[in-house]
Amino acid sequence: MTVSLTRNYRFVASHRLHLEQLSAEENQRLFGKCNNPYGHGHNYLLSITVKGAVDDQTGLVVSLTGLDTLVQREVLDRYDHRYLNFDVPEFATTPSTTENMAFAIRDHLLREWCSSLGNSAPQLTNVRVQETKRNSVELTLID
Amino acid sequence: MTVSLTRNYRFVASHRLHLEQLSAEENQRLFGKCNNPYGHGHNYLLSITVKGAVDDQTGLVVSLTGLDTLVQREVLDRYDHRYLNFDVPEFATTPSTTENMAFAIRDHLLREWCSSLGNSAPQLTNVRVQETKRNSVELTLID
Amino acid sequence: MTVSLTRNYRFVASHRLHLEQLSAEENQRLFGKCNNPYGHGHNYLLSITVKGAVDDQTGLVVSLTGLDTLVQREVLDRYDHRYLNFDVPEFATTPSTTENMAFAIRDHLLREWCSSLGNSAPQLTNVRVQETKRNSVELTLID
Amino acid sequence: MTVSLTRNYRFVASHRLHLEQLSAEENQRLFGKCNNPYGHGHNYLLSITVKGAVDDQTGLVVSLTGLDTLVQREVLDRYDHRYLNFDVPEFATTPSTTENMAFAIRDHLLREWCSSLGNSAPQLTNVRVQETKRNSVELTLID
Amino acid sequence: MTVSLTRNYRFVASHRLHLEQLSAEENQRLFGKCNNPYGHGHNYLLSITVKGAVDDQTGLVVSLTGLDTLVQREVLDRYDHRYLNFDVPEFATTPSTTENMAFAIRDHLLREWCSSLGNSAPQLTNVRVQETKRNSVELTLID
Amino acid sequence: MTVSLTRNYRFVASHRLHLEQLSAEENQRLFGKCNNPYGHGHNYLLSITVKGAVDDQTGLVVSLTGLDTLVQREVLDRYDHRYLNFDVPEFATTPSTTENMAFAIRDHLLREWCSSLGNSAPQLTNVRVQETKRNSVELTLID
């Protein structure tokens, strides 16, 4: 009686992909327009998937209120309406590629997962970040 | 030469999440607005995934006509334009959470799977129920 | 310097289309499955369009906070997670067709429009209610 | 034999809504999170509608190649992957609200409309800018 | 008490844009890849908008069953799963641009409008044909 | 530090499902309207998923420029704006079902994968072809 539940969240942010240790030409070649000096932005779609046993009585795999509170505090409050390079410590020197954003979101959520969702918390199995309609990145934590 | 095919179906239904054995306060705390006394409803999106070998000659993994007939009879005819609490026996006392709906749909389909789709039927691997743009539940039957 | 701004809101509700003064057969012929005895439901998408002059300084045609507060109180608080036939007075005897919902929403908004949005409020020009991906109704208040 | 054709374009950009002449508190009250100091961004969807007679022979109301070239040069090359406040002159001191972006895009297109699309150019009738799934602004040039 | 209702229909078809009276080079210049010799295809989305008074009793502006029957017979049965150049008489020599498709659909619907929908039929006000997510054409019959 | 990245591509094409070795009746029974003599078409959505380690410095799992170049040359240049039965050798006698299209696309990509993307290329793990909003097929190359 194990099931996966996916819940979607939206946030908007801006960023610039740039590596200090590279030359302007190398940055341009590597990141293209994403290296433009003052940055650009996206409407991000974040999908969180949890997997676990469904409670016999309630028919629920997770408390959506609990999950929403956790994602709001750990992710949306940090990233929403922010310039990732300046406002978010983990992207001060690490480029905020969609790949790195997925890892950082995973870390933020896992750090507070059990203390927020309790002992019966389902497992966090997937973190998916969609940057545009063309691009998304997904982390699979547990197969 | 194994492939997965996903086919989408839509139905509309209403429901109320409520447990008789709990107090009004507990129901409210557990289900929030979904516990409102007269129920509410959704446009559900059901995605059925099958996996199997592709027929050498026809290039098909499943007969869509056969699959549509089965899903129509076993799921849509039961759930579409219904109040799940009163019209659908399995949700008379069990809450029709998206989680429980996915299990019930799986059971309805598996019961008639081989008799409807024949010996060369592909395997039913995933049942996904999307309640709103924010929430969906997926059952993985076979990894 | 006149512009139209459209803002989207979502709510979920259930309803039954039924006229007491008609026979069961007439109701069935008129409303089909939407006449099923215990009702069904939808994820509604409400689009509100306002038209007005853009403020020279702020570059805004309307305060989104003000509009959101008004729509929340006058529409979403009445309709969201409700069974329209029982929970919403205007649909106690009038069928909650998408057409009638659009009129009722217009009336709720217009009644409080100026007192909520102030003297510089833009005009409410369109109320659009989408019931499913196939159906929507739009009221044009001002051409 | 008059018809309207709408063509969609996408670009990504970042911006900050801020007025120098206002205090920090006033800016915060007026623009909320959109006033955050380092800005944020969006995936913008731009919809251009033209209206005109359909050519008897070709069955076309406009050359899509011509329209695409014009929009690319006059809009996308200016706005795509840019920080509107610093990279785009018209938003150096004017806030880049969706309302003001629609006006600026209209002006950029109209300035080069006939020289780009020729004497048989259809009329530009609508400029629509969608900032998020919840918000869009539309300019109607000709009723 | 006048309202507009839009209903969406889907069909799939293939076509080739080509004018016999033009040279190969001119056809290529005019239609680009749409002139490829064996054609290509689309998932079309057809949106029909009607406008009229809402019936006092039923709360409906049009019988959806009646509208569906008309669109099925006059449009979908002609166009769905067809190669427009060979299967559809009106596109034997006239190019099946989205513009011309909108006109042809309008003509098919108007010819049978009153005989199908009765004396109380609402007016057909808009025919919209979406060819891809980037392109659509809309005919406005009545302002 | 392994991650999956999915990138979407669009192409339009037409096809006819038909097997020479079968009778007209058998073809009709097997493929329905998809067997209509002159074919029909679709707006296809192709989703390519790669999985690999994220580069420590750049934060990228794959060069999108490299992936786009490969998909453009190996898939889009062959299929876009084409009649698959006549224009694409692999579908001259094999039916271009979505299932077979997924296999063919996988083969085209794998043949040039390493020579195009280099030694540090991530693995191609999924090829997904969506034919309509109702149907898609997915190949999983590596679990």
mmCIF file of N, CA and C in Angstrom, chain B residues 24-127:
data_model
loop_
_atom_site.group_PDB
_atom_site.id
_atom_site.type_symbol
_atom_site.label_atom_id
_atom_site.label_comp_id
_atom_site.label_asym_id
_atom_site.label_seq_id
_atom_site.Cartn_x
_atom_site.Cartn_y
_atom_site.Cartn_z
ATOM 1 N N ALA B 24 -15.991 16.443 14.867
ATOM 2 C CA ALA B 24 -16.013 17.520 13.864
ATOM 3 C C ALA B 24 -14.694 18.269 13.858
ATOM 4 N N GLU B 25 -14.152 18.502 15.035
ATOM 5 C CA GLU B 25 -12.895 19.249 15.123
ATOM 6 C C GLU B 25 -11.747 18.458 14.496
ATOM 7 N N GLU B 26 -11.719 17.151 14.795
ATOM 8 C CA GLU B 26 -10.648 16.332 14.243
ATOM 9 C C GLU B 26 -10.765 16.249 12.715
ATOM 10 N N ASN B 27 -11.973 16.089 12.211
ATOM 11 C CA ASN B 27 -12.157 16.063 10.765
ATOM 12 C C ASN B 27 -11.690 17.374 10.134
ATOM 13 N N GLN B 28 -12.046 18.461 10.773
ATOM 14 C CA GLN B 28 -11.678 19.772 10.235
ATOM 15 C C GLN B 28 -10.158 19.944 10.224
ATOM 16 N N ARG B 29 -9.529 19.519 11.300
ATOM 17 C CA ARG B 29 -8.081 19.648 11.395
ATOM 18 C C ARG B 29 -7.378 18.770 10.352
ATOM 19 N N LEU B 30 -7.954 17.575 10.143
ATOM 20 C CA LEU B 30 -7.326 16.603 9.247
ATOM 21 C C LEU B 30 -7.538 16.973 7.772
ATOM 22 N N PHE B 31 -8.752 17.363 7.422
ATOM 23 C CA PHE B 31 -9.095 17.541 5.997
ATOM 24 C C PHE B 31 -9.342 18.993 5.595
ATOM 25 N N GLY B 32 -9.419 19.899 6.574
ATOM 26 C CA GLY B 32 -9.599 21.315 6.247
ATOM 27 C C GLY B 32 -10.887 21.545 5.447
ATOM 28 N N LYS B 33 -10.793 22.382 4.414
ATOM 29 C CA LYS B 33 -11.977 22.710 3.618
ATOM 30 C C LYS B 33 -12.553 21.496 2.900
ATOM 31 N N CYS B 34 -11.733 20.464 2.730
ATOM 32 C CA CYS B 34 -12.222 19.251 2.067
ATOM 33 C C CYS B 34 -13.227 18.505 2.936
ATOM 34 N N ASN B 35 -13.398 18.967 4.179
ATOM 35 C CA ASN B 35 -14.385 18.378 5.083
ATOM 36 C C ASN B 35 -15.708 19.153 5.066
ATOM 37 N N ASN B 36 -15.798 20.223 4.305
ATOM 38 C CA ASN B 36 -17.045 21.007 4.257
ATOM 39 C C ASN B 36 -18.242 20.077 4.046
ATOM 40 N N PRO B 37 -19.364 20.346 4.734
ATOM 41 C CA PRO B 37 -20.428 19.328 4.861
ATOM 42 C C PRO B 37 -21.013 18.814 3.549
ATOM 43 N N TYR B 38 -21.174 19.669 2.551
ATOM 44 C CA TYR B 38 -21.847 19.190 1.339
ATOM 45 C C TYR B 38 -20.884 18.815 0.210
ATOM 46 N N GLY B 39 -19.581 18.801 0.503
ATOM 47 C CA GLY B 39 -18.619 18.363 -0.499
ATOM 48 C C GLY B 39 -18.244 19.441 -1.498
ATOM 49 N N HIS B 40 -17.365 19.064 -2.407
ATOM 50 C CA HIS B 40 -16.848 19.938 -3.458
ATOM 51 C C HIS B 40 -16.386 18.992 -4.569
ATOM 52 N N GLY B 41 -15.773 19.511 -5.629
ATOM 53 C CA GLY B 41 -15.457 18.598 -6.726
ATOM 54 C C GLY B 41 -14.230 18.973 -7.511
ATOM 55 N N HIS B 42 -13.891 18.146 -8.458
ATOM 56 C CA HIS B 42 -12.679 18.312 -9.245
ATOM 57 C C HIS B 42 -12.873 17.823 -10.680
ATOM 58 N N ASN B 43 -12.033 18.351 -11.560
ATOM 59 C CA ASN B 43 -11.820 17.761 -12.880
ATOM 60 C C ASN B 43 -10.609 16.845 -12.746
ATOM 61 N N TYR B 44 -10.837 15.568 -12.681
ATOM 62 C CA TYR B 44 -9.737 14.614 -12.493
ATOM 63 C C TYR B 44 -9.104 14.251 -13.835
ATOM 64 N N LEU B 45 -7.778 14.055 -13.786
ATOM 65 C CA LEU B 45 -7.048 13.553 -14.942
ATOM 66 C C LEU B 45 -6.439 12.210 -14.535
ATOM 67 N N LEU B 46 -6.821 11.173 -15.247
ATOM 68 C CA LEU B 46 -6.330 9.829 -14.951
ATOM 69 C C LEU B 46 -5.348 9.416 -16.046
ATOM 70 N N SER B 47 -4.146 8.996 -15.632
ATOM 71 C CA SER B 47 -3.139 8.545 -16.601
ATOM 72 C C SER B 47 -2.811 7.085 -16.325
ATOM 73 N N ILE B 48 -2.988 6.273 -17.330
ATOM 74 C CA ILE B 48 -2.752 4.835 -17.236
ATOM 75 C C ILE B 48 -1.506 4.518 -18.053
ATOM 76 N N THR B 49 -0.533 3.865 -17.413
ATOM 77 C CA THR B 49 0.683 3.480 -18.135
ATOM 78 C C THR B 49 0.781 1.957 -18.203
ATOM 79 N N VAL B 50 1.040 1.492 -19.412
ATOM 80 C CA VAL B 50 1.246 0.055 -19.615
ATOM 81 C C VAL B 50 2.632 -0.145 -20.204
ATOM 82 N N LYS B 51 3.196 -1.310 -19.949
ATOM 83 C CA LYS B 51 4.543 -1.600 -20.432
ATOM 84 C C LYS B 51 4.561 -3.000 -21.031
ATOM 85 N N GLY B 52 5.174 -3.119 -22.189
ATOM 86 C CA GLY B 52 5.213 -4.438 -22.802
ATOM 87 C C GLY B 52 6.015 -4.426 -24.080
ATOM 88 N N ALA B 53 6.063 -5.574 -24.720
ATOM 89 C CA ALA B 53 6.775 -5.697 -25.981
ATOM 90 C C ALA B 53 5.918 -5.120 -27.099
ATOM 91 N N VAL B 54 6.578 -4.510 -28.043
ATOM 92 C CA VAL B 54 5.885 -3.967 -29.204
ATOM 93 C C VAL B 54 5.698 -5.090 -30.217
ATOM 94 N N ASP B 55 4.498 -5.227 -30.732
ATOM 95 C CA ASP B 55 4.222 -6.243 -31.738
ATOM 96 C C ASP B 55 5.054 -5.970 -32.993
ATOM 97 N N ASP B 56 5.769 -6.990 -33.452
ATOM 98 C CA ASP B 56 6.676 -6.814 -34.581
ATOM 99 C C ASP B 56 5.979 -6.263 -35.815
ATOM 100 N N GLN B 57 4.804 -6.765 -36.064
ATOM 101 C CA GLN B 57 4.106 -6.378 -37.280
ATOM 102 C C GLN B 57 3.391 -5.031 -37.153
ATOM 103 N N THR B 58 2.571 -4.905 -36.100
ATOM 104 C CA THR B 58 1.719 -3.713 -36.005
ATOM 105 C C THR B 58 2.440 -2.512 -35.407
ATOM 106 N N GLY B 59 3.516 -2.751 -34.674
ATOM 107 C CA GLY B 59 4.208 -1.640 -34.034
ATOM 108 C C GLY B 59 3.460 -1.076 -32.838
ATOM 109 N N LEU B 60 2.538 -1.840 -32.290
ATOM 110 C CA LEU B 60 1.713 -1.379 -31.171
ATOM 111 C C LEU B 60 2.000 -2.194 -29.917
ATOM 112 N N VAL B 61 1.939 -1.540 -28.765
ATOM 113 C CA VAL B 61 2.156 -2.229 -27.496
ATOM 114 C C VAL B 61 0.826 -2.658 -26.878
ATOM 115 N N VAL B 62 -0.247 -1.991 -27.274
ATOM 116 C CA VAL B 62 -1.562 -2.305 -26.719
ATOM 117 C C VAL B 62 -2.608 -1.801 -27.704
ATOM 118 N N SER B 63 -3.760 -2.419 -27.685
ATOM 119 C CA SER B 63 -4.885 -1.918 -28.471
ATOM 120 C C SER B 63 -5.525 -0.779 -27.703
ATOM 121 N N LEU B 64 -5.448 0.427 -28.262
ATOM 122 C CA LEU B 64 -6.052 1.564 -27.558
ATOM 123 C C LEU B 64 -7.561 1.400 -27.458
ATOM 124 N N THR B 65 -8.156 0.795 -28.447
ATOM 125 C CA THR B 65 -9.597 0.551 -28.379
ATOM 126 C C THR B 65 -9.922 -0.353 -27.200
ATOM 127 N N GLY B 66 -9.124 -1.389 -27.036
ATOM 128 C CA GLY B 66 -9.347 -2.289 -25.914
ATOM 129 C C GLY B 66 -9.128 -1.597 -24.583
ATOM 130 N N LEU B 67 -8.072 -0.814 -24.495
ATOM 131 C CA LEU B 67 -7.789 -0.115 -23.243
ATOM 132 C C LEU B 67 -8.887 0.901 -22.931
ATOM 133 N N ASP B 68 -9.315 1.630 -23.952
ATOM 134 C CA ASP B 68 -10.372 2.624 -23.730
ATOM 135 C C ASP B 68 -11.668 1.963 -23.254
ATOM 136 N N THR B 69 -12.003 0.844 -23.841
ATOM 137 C CA THR B 69 -13.230 0.144 -23.447
ATOM 138 C C THR B 69 -13.159 -0.275 -21.987
ATOM 139 N N LEU B 70 -12.009 -0.793 -21.609
ATOM 140 C CA LEU B 70 -11.832 -1.242 -20.226
ATOM 141 C C LEU B 70 -11.908 -0.078 -19.238
ATOM 142 N N VAL B 71 -11.193 1.003 -19.518
ATOM 143 C CA VAL B 71 -11.186 2.147 -18.602
ATOM 144 C C VAL B 71 -12.565 2.798 -18.545
ATOM 145 N N GLN B 72 -13.231 2.859 -19.683
ATOM 146 C CA GLN B 72 -14.578 3.445 -19.694
ATOM 147 C C GLN B 72 -15.511 2.646 -18.790
ATOM 148 N N ARG B 73 -15.499 1.347 -18.956
ATOM 149 C CA ARG B 73 -16.454 0.513 -18.214
ATOM 150 C C ARG B 73 -16.098 0.400 -16.740
ATOM 151 N N GLU B 74 -14.805 0.232 -16.458
ATOM 152 C CA GLU B 74 -14.405 -0.050 -15.077
ATOM 153 C C GLU B 74 -14.177 1.201 -14.234
ATOM 154 N N VAL B 75 -13.853 2.323 -14.887
ATOM 155 C CA VAL B 75 -13.559 3.528 -14.098
ATOM 156 C C VAL B 75 -14.520 4.667 -14.423
ATOM 157 N N LEU B 76 -14.545 5.088 -15.681
ATOM 158 C CA LEU B 76 -15.313 6.302 -16.004
ATOM 159 C C LEU B 76 -16.801 6.102 -15.751
ATOM 160 N N ASP B 77 -17.328 4.940 -16.109
ATOM 161 C CA ASP B 77 -18.761 4.706 -15.868
ATOM 162 C C ASP B 77 -19.104 4.715 -14.380
ATOM 163 N N ARG B 78 -18.142 4.396 -13.546
ATOM 164 C CA ARG B 78 -18.395 4.400 -12.100
ATOM 165 C C ARG B 78 -18.222 5.784 -11.477
ATOM 166 N N TYR B 79 -17.235 6.545 -11.967
ATOM 167 C CA TYR B 79 -16.824 7.763 -11.260
ATOM 168 C C TYR B 79 -17.285 9.058 -11.929
ATOM 169 N N ASP B 80 -17.450 9.052 -13.242
ATOM 170 C CA ASP B 80 -17.679 10.317 -13.946
ATOM 171 C C ASP B 80 -19.047 10.917 -13.609
ATOM 172 N N HIS B 81 -19.049 12.202 -13.248
ATOM 173 C CA HIS B 81 -20.271 12.920 -12.876
ATOM 174 C C HIS B 81 -20.947 12.279 -11.663
ATOM 175 N N ARG B 82 -20.140 11.815 -10.719
ATOM 176 C CA ARG B 82 -20.676 11.169 -9.516
ATOM 177 C C ARG B 82 -20.208 11.897 -8.264
ATOM 178 N N TYR B 83 -21.013 11.704 -7.200
ATOM 179 C CA TYR B 83 -20.600 12.116 -5.850
ATOM 180 C C TYR B 83 -20.020 10.864 -5.228
ATOM 181 N N LEU B 84 -18.727 10.825 -5.059
ATOM 182 C CA LEU B 84 -18.041 9.575 -4.731
ATOM 183 C C LEU B 84 -18.562 8.970 -3.424
ATOM 184 N N ASN B 85 -18.889 9.800 -2.448
ATOM 185 C CA ASN B 85 -19.334 9.271 -1.146
ATOM 186 C C ASN B 85 -20.629 8.471 -1.259
ATOM 187 N N PHE B 86 -21.544 8.895 -2.106
ATOM 188 C CA PHE B 86 -22.858 8.248 -2.173
ATOM 189 C C PHE B 86 -22.980 7.293 -3.355
ATOM 190 N N ASP B 87 -22.316 7.619 -4.454
ATOM 191 C CA ASP B 87 -22.522 6.866 -5.698
ATOM 192 C C ASP B 87 -21.550 5.710 -5.874
ATOM 193 N N VAL B 88 -20.457 5.714 -5.142
ATOM 194 C CA VAL B 88 -19.400 4.727 -5.399
ATOM 195 C C VAL B 88 -19.182 3.898 -4.133
ATOM 196 N N PRO B 89 -19.517 2.601 -4.178
ATOM 197 C CA PRO B 89 -19.482 1.779 -2.952
ATOM 198 C C PRO B 89 -18.163 1.833 -2.198
ATOM 199 N N GLU B 90 -17.030 1.805 -2.922
ATOM 200 C CA GLU B 90 -15.759 1.731 -2.200
ATOM 201 C C GLU B 90 -15.448 2.994 -1.401
ATOM 202 N N PHE B 91 -16.182 4.062 -1.647
ATOM 203 C CA PHE B 91 -15.923 5.286 -0.887
ATOM 204 C C PHE B 91 -17.079 5.628 0.060
ATOM 205 N N ALA B 92 -17.904 4.634 0.356
ATOM 206 C CA ALA B 92 -19.015 4.867 1.287
ATOM 207 C C ALA B 92 -18.486 5.137 2.684
ATOM 208 N N THR B 93 -17.466 4.399 3.063
ATOM 209 C CA THR B 93 -16.909 4.617 4.401
ATOM 210 C C THR B 93 -15.411 4.925 4.357
ATOM 211 N N THR B 94 -14.765 4.611 3.245
ATOM 212 C CA THR B 94 -13.343 4.916 3.080
ATOM 213 C C THR B 94 -13.222 6.295 2.430
ATOM 214 N N PRO B 95 -12.383 7.183 2.962
ATOM 215 C CA PRO B 95 -12.294 8.516 2.355
ATOM 216 C C PRO B 95 -11.722 8.456 0.938
ATOM 217 N N SER B 96 -12.328 9.219 0.045
ATOM 218 C CA SER B 96 -11.903 9.223 -1.360
ATOM 219 C C SER B 96 -10.753 10.188 -1.568
ATOM 220 N N THR B 97 -9.697 10.010 -0.795
ATOM 221 C CA THR B 97 -8.473 10.770 -1.050
ATOM 222 C C THR B 97 -7.914 10.335 -2.406
ATOM 223 N N THR B 98 -7.073 11.161 -2.973
ATOM 224 C CA THR B 98 -6.466 10.802 -4.255
ATOM 225 C C THR B 98 -5.697 9.498 -4.116
ATOM 226 N N GLU B 99 -5.075 9.292 -2.956
ATOM 227 C CA GLU B 99 -4.350 8.054 -2.701
ATOM 228 C C GLU B 99 -5.292 6.850 -2.829
ATOM 229 N N ASN B 100 -6.417 6.918 -2.116
ATOM 230 C CA ASN B 100 -7.338 5.778 -2.159
ATOM 231 C C ASN B 100 -7.977 5.601 -3.532
ATOM 232 N N MET B 101 -8.198 6.694 -4.249
ATOM 233 C CA MET B 101 -8.758 6.576 -5.595
ATOM 234 C C MET B 101 -7.792 5.816 -6.506
ATOM 235 N N ALA B 102 -6.496 6.086 -6.358
ATOM 236 C CA ALA B 102 -5.519 5.390 -7.204
ATOM 237 C C ALA B 102 -5.549 3.885 -6.939
ATOM 238 N N PHE B 103 -5.640 3.505 -5.659
ATOM 239 C CA PHE B 103 -5.708 2.074 -5.345
ATOM 240 C C PHE B 103 -6.982 1.440 -5.908
ATOM 241 N N ALA B 104 -8.101 2.135 -5.751
ATOM 242 C CA ALA B 104 -9.367 1.570 -6.222
ATOM 243 C C ALA B 104 -9.372 1.412 -7.743
ATOM 244 N N ILE B 105 -8.817 2.399 -8.430
ATOM 245 C CA ILE B 105 -8.764 2.315 -9.896
ATOM 246 C C ILE B 105 -7.863 1.153 -10.326
ATOM 247 N N ARG B 106 -6.733 1.012 -9.649
ATOM 248 C CA ARG B 106 -5.860 -0.138 -9.931
ATOM 249 C C ARG B 106 -6.621 -1.453 -9.785
ATOM 250 N N ASP B 107 -7.360 -1.581 -8.693
ATOM 251 C CA ASP B 107 -8.074 -2.834 -8.448
ATOM 252 C C ASP B 107 -9.143 -3.085 -9.515
ATOM 253 N N HIS B 108 -9.872 -2.051 -9.875
ATOM 254 C CA HIS B 108 -10.902 -2.210 -10.912
ATOM 255 C C HIS B 108 -10.263 -2.658 -12.229
ATOM 256 N N LEU B 109 -9.128 -2.073 -12.566
ATOM 257 C CA LEU B 109 -8.506 -2.408 -13.850
ATOM 258 C C LEU B 109 -7.887 -3.799 -13.824
ATOM 259 N N LEU B 110 -7.197 -4.133 -12.739
ATOM 260 C CA LEU B 110 -6.509 -5.436 -12.690
ATOM 261 C C LEU B 110 -7.513 -6.594 -12.736
ATOM 262 N N ARG B 111 -8.658 -6.404 -12.097
ATOM 263 C CA ARG B 111 -9.654 -7.478 -12.026
ATOM 264 C C ARG B 111 -10.090 -7.935 -13.430
ATOM 265 N N GLU B 112 -10.139 -6.980 -14.366
ATOM 266 C CA GLU B 112 -10.632 -7.294 -15.708
ATOM 267 C C GLU B 112 -9.533 -7.229 -16.762
ATOM 268 N N TRP B 113 -8.292 -7.047 -16.328
ATOM 269 C CA TRP B 113 -7.204 -6.755 -17.267
ATOM 270 C C TRP B 113 -7.053 -7.842 -18.330
ATOM 271 N N CYS B 114 -6.822 -9.068 -17.909
ATOM 272 C CA CYS B 114 -6.525 -10.131 -18.872
ATOM 273 C C CYS B 114 -7.755 -10.549 -19.657
ATOM 274 N N SER B 115 -8.887 -10.586 -18.985
ATOM 275 C CA SER B 115 -10.102 -10.989 -19.712
ATOM 276 C C SER B 115 -10.472 -9.946 -20.758
ATOM 277 N N SER B 116 -10.079 -8.694 -20.547
ATOM 278 C CA SER B 116 -10.408 -7.643 -21.524
ATOM 279 C C SER B 116 -9.340 -7.509 -22.595
ATOM 280 N N LEU B 117 -8.078 -7.565 -22.197
ATOM 281 C CA LEU B 117 -7.001 -7.247 -23.139
ATOM 282 C C LEU B 117 -6.323 -8.488 -23.714
ATOM 283 N N GLY B 118 -6.690 -9.670 -23.224
ATOM 284 C CA GLY B 118 -6.160 -10.885 -23.827
ATOM 285 C C GLY B 118 -4.831 -11.315 -23.257
ATOM 286 N N ASN B 119 -4.362 -12.435 -23.755
ATOM 287 C CA ASN B 119 -3.136 -13.029 -23.223
ATOM 288 C C ASN B 119 -1.892 -12.203 -23.516
ATOM 289 N N SER B 120 -1.951 -11.439 -24.607
ATOM 290 C CA SER B 120 -0.781 -10.635 -24.960
ATOM 291 C C SER B 120 -0.858 -9.238 -24.356
ATOM 292 N N ALA B 121 -1.712 -9.081 -23.358
ATOM 293 C CA ALA B 121 -1.852 -7.761 -22.734
ATOM 294 C C ALA B 121 -0.529 -7.330 -22.115
ATOM 295 N N PRO B 122 -0.175 -6.055 -22.279
ATOM 296 C CA PRO B 122 1.007 -5.539 -21.589
ATOM 297 C C PRO B 122 0.676 -5.424 -20.103
ATOM 298 N N GLN B 123 1.687 -5.161 -19.315
ATOM 299 C CA GLN B 123 1.457 -5.017 -17.876
ATOM 300 C C GLN B 123 0.994 -3.608 -17.546
ATOM 301 N N LEU B 124 0.091 -3.536 -16.604
ATOM 302 C CA LEU B 124 -0.284 -2.246 -16.047
ATOM 303 C C LEU B 124 0.813 -1.862 -15.064
ATOM 304 N N THR B 125 1.512 -0.753 -15.338
ATOM 305 C CA THR B 125 2.638 -0.411 -14.464
ATOM 306 C C THR B 125 2.390 0.818 -13.597
ATOM 307 N N ASN B 126 1.568 1.734 -14.062
ATOM 308 C CA ASN B 126 1.352 2.959 -13.284
ATOM 309 C C ASN B 126 -0.084 3.433 -13.402
ATOM 310 N N VAL B 127 -0.604 3.882 -12.289
ATOM 311 C CA VAL B 127 -1.912 4.549 -12.248
ATOM 312 C C VAL B 127 -1.662 5.894 -11.593
#
